[in-house]
GROMACS .gro file of C-alpha atoms in nm:
model
  285
    1PRO     CA    1   0.003  -0.002  -0.001
    2ILE     CA    2   0.119   0.355  -0.069
    3GLN     CA    3   0.261   0.534   0.229
    4LEU     CA    4   0.168   0.906   0.187
    5ARG     CA    5   0.300   1.052   0.508
    6ALA     CA    6   0.363   1.394   0.363
    7MET     CA    7   0.053   1.441   0.149
    8ALA     CA    8  -0.155   1.442   0.462
    9ILE     CA    9  -0.064   1.811   0.442
   10GLY     CA   10  -0.359   1.850   0.219
   11LEU     CA   11  -0.559   1.882   0.540
   12ALA     CA   12  -0.312   2.084   0.726
   13ASP     CA   13  -0.376   2.457   0.807
   14VAL     CA   14  -0.021   2.554   0.708
   15GLY     CA   15  -0.032   2.406   0.367
   16TRP     CA   16   0.289   2.275   0.204
   17PHE     CA   17   0.544   2.499   0.369
   18PRO     CA   18   0.535   2.487   0.755
   19GLY     CA   19   0.632   2.820   0.899
   20LEU     CA   20   0.656   2.983   0.550
   21GLN     CA   21   0.411   3.151   0.313
   22ASP     CA   22   0.280   2.911   0.054
   23PRO     CA   23   0.407   3.059  -0.282
   24THR     CA   24   0.170   2.846  -0.499
   25GLY     CA   25  -0.158   2.943  -0.653
   26GLU     CA   26  -0.107   3.315  -0.685
   27SER     CA   27  -0.048   3.341  -1.058
   28THR     CA   28  -0.161   3.203  -1.394
   29TRP     CA   29   0.119   3.012  -1.546
   30PRO     CA   30   0.191   2.885  -1.904
   31PRO     CA   31   0.035   2.536  -1.850
   32ALA     CA   32  -0.296   2.686  -1.757
   33VAL     CA   33  -0.291   2.919  -2.058
   34VAL     CA   34  -0.222   2.626  -2.291
   35LEU     CA   35  -0.502   2.421  -2.128
   36MET     CA   36  -0.742   2.715  -2.163
   37ALA     CA   37  -0.674   2.738  -2.530
   38HIS     CA   38  -0.694   2.359  -2.577
   39LEU     CA   39  -1.036   2.342  -2.409
   40SER     CA   40  -1.163   2.638  -2.609
   41SER     CA   41  -1.197   2.442  -2.929
   42SER     CA   42  -1.537   2.307  -3.031
   43ARG     CA   43  -1.435   1.954  -2.933
   44GLY     CA   44  -1.287   2.084  -2.611
   45ARG     CA   45  -1.611   2.251  -2.520
   46ALA     CA   46  -1.799   1.933  -2.617
   47LEU     CA   47  -1.580   1.738  -2.381
   48LEU     CA   48  -1.687   1.965  -2.092
   49CYS     CA   49  -2.046   2.058  -2.179
   50GLY     CA   50  -2.296   1.881  -1.953
   51ARG     CA   51  -2.031   1.683  -1.767
   52ASN     CA   52  -1.892   1.668  -1.414
   53VAL     CA   53  -1.555   1.841  -1.416
   54LEU     CA   54  -1.297   1.827  -1.132
   55GLU     CA   55  -0.996   2.059  -1.125
   56LEU     CA   56  -0.688   1.961  -0.908
   57GLY     CA   57  -0.470   2.242  -0.782
   58ALA     CA   58  -0.701   2.524  -0.906
   59GLY     CA   59  -0.479   2.798  -0.776
   60ASN     CA   60  -0.603   3.142  -0.850
   61GLY     CA   61  -0.913   3.008  -1.028
   62GLU     CA   62  -0.853   3.153  -1.373
   63LEU     CA   63  -0.876   2.825  -1.557
   64ALA     CA   64  -1.195   2.734  -1.363
   65LYS     CA   65  -1.357   3.062  -1.467
   66ILE     CA   66  -1.293   2.980  -1.836
   67VAL     CA   67  -1.423   2.625  -1.791
   68ALA     CA   68  -1.732   2.749  -1.614
   69ALA     CA   69  -1.829   2.941  -1.929
   70MET     CA   70  -1.834   2.608  -2.119
   71ARG     CA   71  -2.139   2.501  -1.935
   72PRO     CA   72  -2.027   2.180  -1.757
   73ARG     CA   73  -2.303   1.998  -1.556
   74LYS     CA   74  -2.100   2.084  -1.238
   75LEU     CA   75  -1.749   2.214  -1.190
   76LEU     CA   76  -1.551   2.162  -0.867
   77ALA     CA   77  -1.225   2.351  -0.825
   78THR     CA   78  -0.994   2.208  -0.555
   79ASP     CA   79  -0.682   2.320  -0.373
   80LEU     CA   80  -0.531   2.326  -0.024
   81PRO     CA   81  -0.761   2.429   0.259
   82HIS     CA   82  -0.608   2.775   0.313
   83ARG     CA   83  -0.686   2.867  -0.052
   84ILE     CA   84  -1.049   2.775  -0.068
   85GLU     CA   85  -1.202   3.096   0.070
   86GLN     CA   86  -1.015   3.314  -0.190
   87LEU     CA   87  -1.091   3.058  -0.470
   88GLY     CA   88  -1.457   3.068  -0.379
   89ASP     CA   89  -1.457   3.448  -0.405
   90VAL     CA   90  -1.298   3.429  -0.750
   91LEU     CA   91  -1.561   3.177  -0.870
   92HIS     CA   92  -1.859   3.353  -0.714
   93GLY     CA   93  -2.135   3.400  -0.967
   94THR     CA   94  -2.030   3.104  -1.185
   95CYS     CA   95  -2.139   2.741  -1.180
   96ALA     CA   96  -1.819   2.642  -1.013
   97GLU     CA   97  -1.769   2.551  -0.653
   98ALA     CA   98  -1.449   2.542  -0.446
   99ALA     CA   99  -1.344   2.267  -0.204
  100ALA     CA  100  -1.035   2.135  -0.026
  101LEU     CA  101  -0.905   1.798  -0.144
  102PRO     CA  102  -0.603   1.607   0.010
  103TRP     CA  103  -0.399   1.424  -0.262
  104GLY     CA  104  -0.354   1.056  -0.218
  105ASP     CA  105  -0.675   0.989  -0.022
  106GLN     CA  106  -0.895   0.760  -0.235
  107LYS     CA  107  -1.184   0.782   0.002
  108ALA     CA  108  -1.167   1.159   0.020
  109VAL     CA  109  -1.191   1.180  -0.357
  110GLU     CA  110  -1.485   0.944  -0.372
  111MET     CA  111  -1.670   1.130  -0.093
  112LEU     CA  112  -1.610   1.467  -0.250
  113CYS     CA  113  -1.726   1.352  -0.590
  114ARG     CA  114  -2.040   1.193  -0.439
  115ARG     CA  115  -2.122   1.503  -0.248
  116HIS     CA  116  -2.083   1.737  -0.547
  117PHE     CA  117  -2.157   1.520  -0.852
  118GLY     CA  118  -2.380   1.247  -0.708
  119ALA     CA  119  -2.130   0.986  -0.838
  120PRO     CA  120  -1.802   0.852  -0.693
  121HIS     CA  121  -1.604   0.987  -0.992
  122ALA     CA  122  -1.570   1.287  -1.226
  123ASP     CA  123  -1.614   1.282  -1.598
  124VAL     CA  124  -1.326   1.517  -1.669
  125VAL     CA  125  -1.025   1.591  -1.445
  126LEU     CA  126  -0.807   1.896  -1.522
  127ILE     CA  127  -0.450   1.914  -1.389
  128SER     CA  128  -0.252   2.230  -1.460
  129ASP     CA  129   0.106   2.281  -1.344
  130CYS     CA  130   0.087   2.030  -1.060
  131LEU     CA  131   0.408   1.856  -1.140
  132TYR     CA  132   0.691   2.089  -1.057
  133THR     CA  133   0.913   1.982  -0.768
  134ASN     CA  134   0.904   1.721  -0.492
  135TRP     CA  135   0.887   1.976  -0.209
  136VAL     CA  136   0.662   1.724  -0.040
  137GLU     CA  137   0.760   1.357  -0.012
  138ASP     CA  138   0.547   1.122  -0.235
  139SER     CA  139   0.367   1.414  -0.407
  140ALA     CA  140   0.387   1.248  -0.753
  141THR     CA  141   0.246   0.927  -0.616
  142ALA     CA  142  -0.027   1.113  -0.426
  143LEU     CA  143  -0.125   1.305  -0.742
  144ALA     CA  144  -0.137   0.984  -0.942
  145VAL     CA  145  -0.362   0.815  -0.693
  146THR     CA  146  -0.594   1.115  -0.685
  147VAL     CA  147  -0.624   1.129  -1.062
  148ALA     CA  148  -0.690   0.756  -1.091
  149ALA     CA  149  -0.949   0.771  -0.809
  150ALA     CA  150  -1.135   1.057  -0.966
  151LEU     CA  151  -1.151   0.879  -1.302
  152GLY     CA  152  -1.299   0.542  -1.201
  153GLU     CA  153  -1.527   0.345  -0.976
  154ARG     CA  154  -1.405   0.076  -0.757
  155SER     CA  155  -1.693  -0.136  -0.879
  156GLY     CA  156  -1.532  -0.134  -1.224
  157GLN     CA  157  -1.847  -0.008  -1.398
  158ALA     CA  158  -1.803   0.141  -1.749
  159HIS     CA  159  -1.705   0.513  -1.740
  160ASP     CA  160  -1.548   0.725  -2.003
  161GLY     CA  161  -1.358   0.959  -1.771
  162THR     CA  162  -1.072   1.163  -1.908
  163ALA     CA  163  -0.795   1.363  -1.742
  164LEU     CA  164  -0.605   1.640  -1.917
  165LEU     CA  165  -0.266   1.722  -1.776
  166ALA     CA  166  -0.055   2.033  -1.875
  167TYR     CA  167   0.287   2.092  -1.724
  168VAL     CA  168   0.639   2.218  -1.794
  169PRO     CA  169   0.909   1.951  -1.751
  170ARG     CA  170   1.119   2.038  -1.445
  171SER     CA  171   1.207   1.713  -1.265
  172SER     CA  172   1.254   1.399  -1.467
  173ALA     CA  173   1.257   1.181  -1.152
  174LEU     CA  174   0.919   1.329  -1.035
  175GLU     CA  175   0.767   1.291  -1.376
  176GLU     CA  176   0.888   0.932  -1.410
  177GLN     CA  177   0.739   0.850  -1.069
  178PHE     CA  178   0.408   1.000  -1.154
  179PHE     CA  179   0.368   0.823  -1.496
  180LYS     CA  180   0.495   0.496  -1.345
  181CYS     CA  181   0.223   0.522  -1.086
  182THR     CA  182  -0.054   0.622  -1.334
  183ALA     CA  183   0.037   0.323  -1.552
  184GLN     CA  184   0.024   0.080  -1.250
  185LEU     CA  185  -0.318   0.230  -1.169
  186GLY     CA  186  -0.448   0.142  -1.516
  187LEU     CA  187  -0.417   0.484  -1.689
  188ARG     CA  188  -0.272   0.524  -2.035
  189LYS     CA  189  -0.124   0.852  -2.153
  190LEU     CA  190  -0.162   1.012  -2.487
  191PRO     CA  191   0.026   1.322  -2.596
  192LEU     CA  192  -0.198   1.594  -2.743
  193PRO     CA  193  -0.115   1.866  -2.990
  194LYS     CA  194  -0.076   2.209  -2.836
  195PRO     CA  195  -0.269   2.507  -2.982
  196ASP     CA  196  -0.090   2.732  -3.223
  197VAL     CA  197   0.133   2.975  -3.044
  198TYR     CA  198  -0.009   3.269  -3.231
  199LEU     CA  199  -0.361   3.164  -3.107
  200LEU     CA  200  -0.222   3.144  -2.751
  201LYS     CA  201  -0.057   3.485  -2.773
  202SER     CA  202  -0.383   3.632  -2.879
  203MET     CA  203  -0.534   3.539  -2.550
  204GLU     CA  204  -0.518   3.790  -2.269
  205ALA     CA  205  -0.375   3.544  -2.015
  206ALA     CA  206  -0.077   3.463  -2.247
  207ARG     CA  207   0.037   3.803  -2.318
  208GLU     CA  208   0.289   3.816  -2.027
  209PHE     CA  209   0.471   3.506  -2.153
  210GLU     CA  210   0.741   3.456  -2.421
  211GLU     CA  211   0.670   3.206  -2.695
  212GLU     CA  212   0.945   2.977  -2.559
  213GLU     CA  213   0.757   2.957  -2.231
  214LEU     CA  214   0.432   2.844  -2.403
  215HIS     CA  215   0.624   2.600  -2.628
  216ALA     CA  216   0.776   2.436  -2.321
  217VAL     CA  217   0.438   2.315  -2.201
  218LEU     CA  218   0.354   1.948  -2.247
  219LEU     CA  219  -0.015   1.851  -2.287
  220LEU     CA  220  -0.132   1.492  -2.216
  221GLU     CA  221  -0.450   1.297  -2.186
  222LEU     CA  222  -0.479   1.026  -1.922
  223SER     CA  223  -0.762   0.766  -1.948
  224ARG     CA  224  -0.837   0.413  -1.856
  225SER     CA  225  -0.651   0.148  -2.060
  226CYS     CA  226  -0.967  -0.045  -2.157
  227SER     CA  227  -1.187   0.100  -2.426
  228ARG     CA  228  -1.535   0.055  -2.570
  229LYS     CA  229  -1.721   0.161  -2.878
  230PRO     CA  230  -1.843   0.524  -2.861
  231VAL     CA  231  -2.213   0.579  -2.847
  232PRO     CA  232  -2.324   0.675  -3.205
  233GLY     CA  233  -2.368   1.047  -3.239
  234LEU     CA  234  -2.253   1.129  -2.884
  235ARG     CA  235  -1.957   1.340  -2.997
  236ALA     CA  236  -2.159   1.535  -3.250
  237GLU     CA  237  -2.442   1.590  -2.998
  238ARG     CA  238  -2.197   1.719  -2.732
  239GLU     CA  239  -2.037   1.953  -2.987
  240LYS     CA  240  -2.379   2.095  -3.082
  241MET     CA  241  -2.480   2.142  -2.719
  242ALA     CA  242  -2.146   2.310  -2.635
  243LEU     CA  243  -2.168   2.542  -2.935
  244ALA     CA  244  -2.525   2.647  -2.851
  245ALA     CA  245  -2.441   2.698  -2.485
  246PHE     CA  246  -2.127   2.895  -2.552
  247VAL     CA  247  -2.262   3.159  -2.789
  248GLY     CA  248  -2.287   3.498  -2.630
  249HIS     CA  249  -2.039   3.461  -2.345
  250GLY     CA  250  -1.903   3.813  -2.400
  251GLU     CA  251  -1.539   3.877  -2.297
  252VAL     CA  252  -1.468   3.501  -2.225
  253ALA     CA  253  -1.601   3.411  -2.573
  254ARG     CA  254  -1.372   3.661  -2.741
  255GLN     CA  255  -1.071   3.503  -2.572
  256LEU     CA  256  -1.144   3.163  -2.688
  257SER     CA  257  -1.081   3.010  -3.029
  258GLU     CA  258  -1.256   2.775  -3.269
  259THR     CA  259  -0.937   2.575  -3.342
  260PRO     CA  260  -1.033   2.197  -3.352
  261SER     CA  261  -0.852   1.941  -3.145
  262SER     CA  262  -0.904   1.567  -3.071
  263PHE     CA  263  -1.040   1.420  -2.754
  264PRO     CA  264  -1.109   1.045  -2.744
  265LEU     CA  265  -1.437   0.992  -2.564
  266ASN     CA  266  -1.452   0.619  -2.597
  267THR     CA  267  -1.274   0.495  -2.284
  268THR     CA  268  -1.394   0.288  -1.993
  269PRO     CA  269  -1.221   0.205  -1.660
  270SER     CA  270  -1.077  -0.113  -1.537
  271LYS     CA  271  -1.129  -0.205  -1.175
  272PHE     CA  272  -0.958   0.056  -0.954
  273PRO     CA  273  -0.672  -0.096  -0.763
  274LEU     CA  274  -0.680  -0.065  -0.386
  275SER     CA  275  -0.305  -0.037  -0.357
  276VAL     CA  276   0.006   0.017  -0.575
  277ASN     CA  277   0.375   0.012  -0.521
  278CYS     CA  278   0.507   0.327  -0.681
  279GLU     CA  279   0.866   0.361  -0.571
  280ALA     CA  280   1.051   0.677  -0.666
  281PRO     CA  281   1.306   0.627  -0.941
  282ASP     CA  282   1.676   0.613  -0.853
  283GLU     CA  283   1.817   0.963  -0.903
  284ASN     CA  284   2.153   0.811  -1.010
  285MET     CA  285   2.007   0.612  -1.297
   0.00000   0.00000   0.00000
């Protein structure tokens, strides 16, 4: 079983940095900008429209505000406890809610999803810039367990959950540990094309970044390894619903693009493992 001594900090009042001010969650970073643009396509909106969306590490709430305009069924933005009040203020007036969620706690994920979505899982999980450095022991493993728990039911019932991960490579050991764990938990990864940099630079949130910073972002999809045939017409119907719901969203609509992208919607989970041995890779290898 995973030993997540450090990630119990998800429930601590002091956050990740005992005795110090937590520097995370104050700004919008390139991974969030890339994910905003990626989700702004017609197929991206179709992925979100009418579905239960969970964001991990929501930070300042800017990505959640954009996603809220795409008419998800419900949107839950999560972060550390001391960030929730400010996050809730930012999201006030949208369909989004804010809640604390400790990484690595499968039961906490299931309980939170049941409370907000009426189901033990989310349809879509968004992860922006949550892989940066191992300030906290086992953070990569804890994040992997949280993503896997949010995407599938322990009963193994069919579910087409999808996670989108945007990050800048900083620690090869941390990333290797994360992807080793997600693979052991039954998730497959699929690299996704990034939006055109000129499209990105046209967005207000991207204007403070250089092209090189946006190019450095990696964008991946995580989903269950098993697959099933898609429901006929489901993708087209979601796209139609999303387009109809999105028309007329003013300033948010002007920031978003119509550039198409591809989101497989035909995945189904395997039975969620109750334990996994995700040892950190040897730094000397």
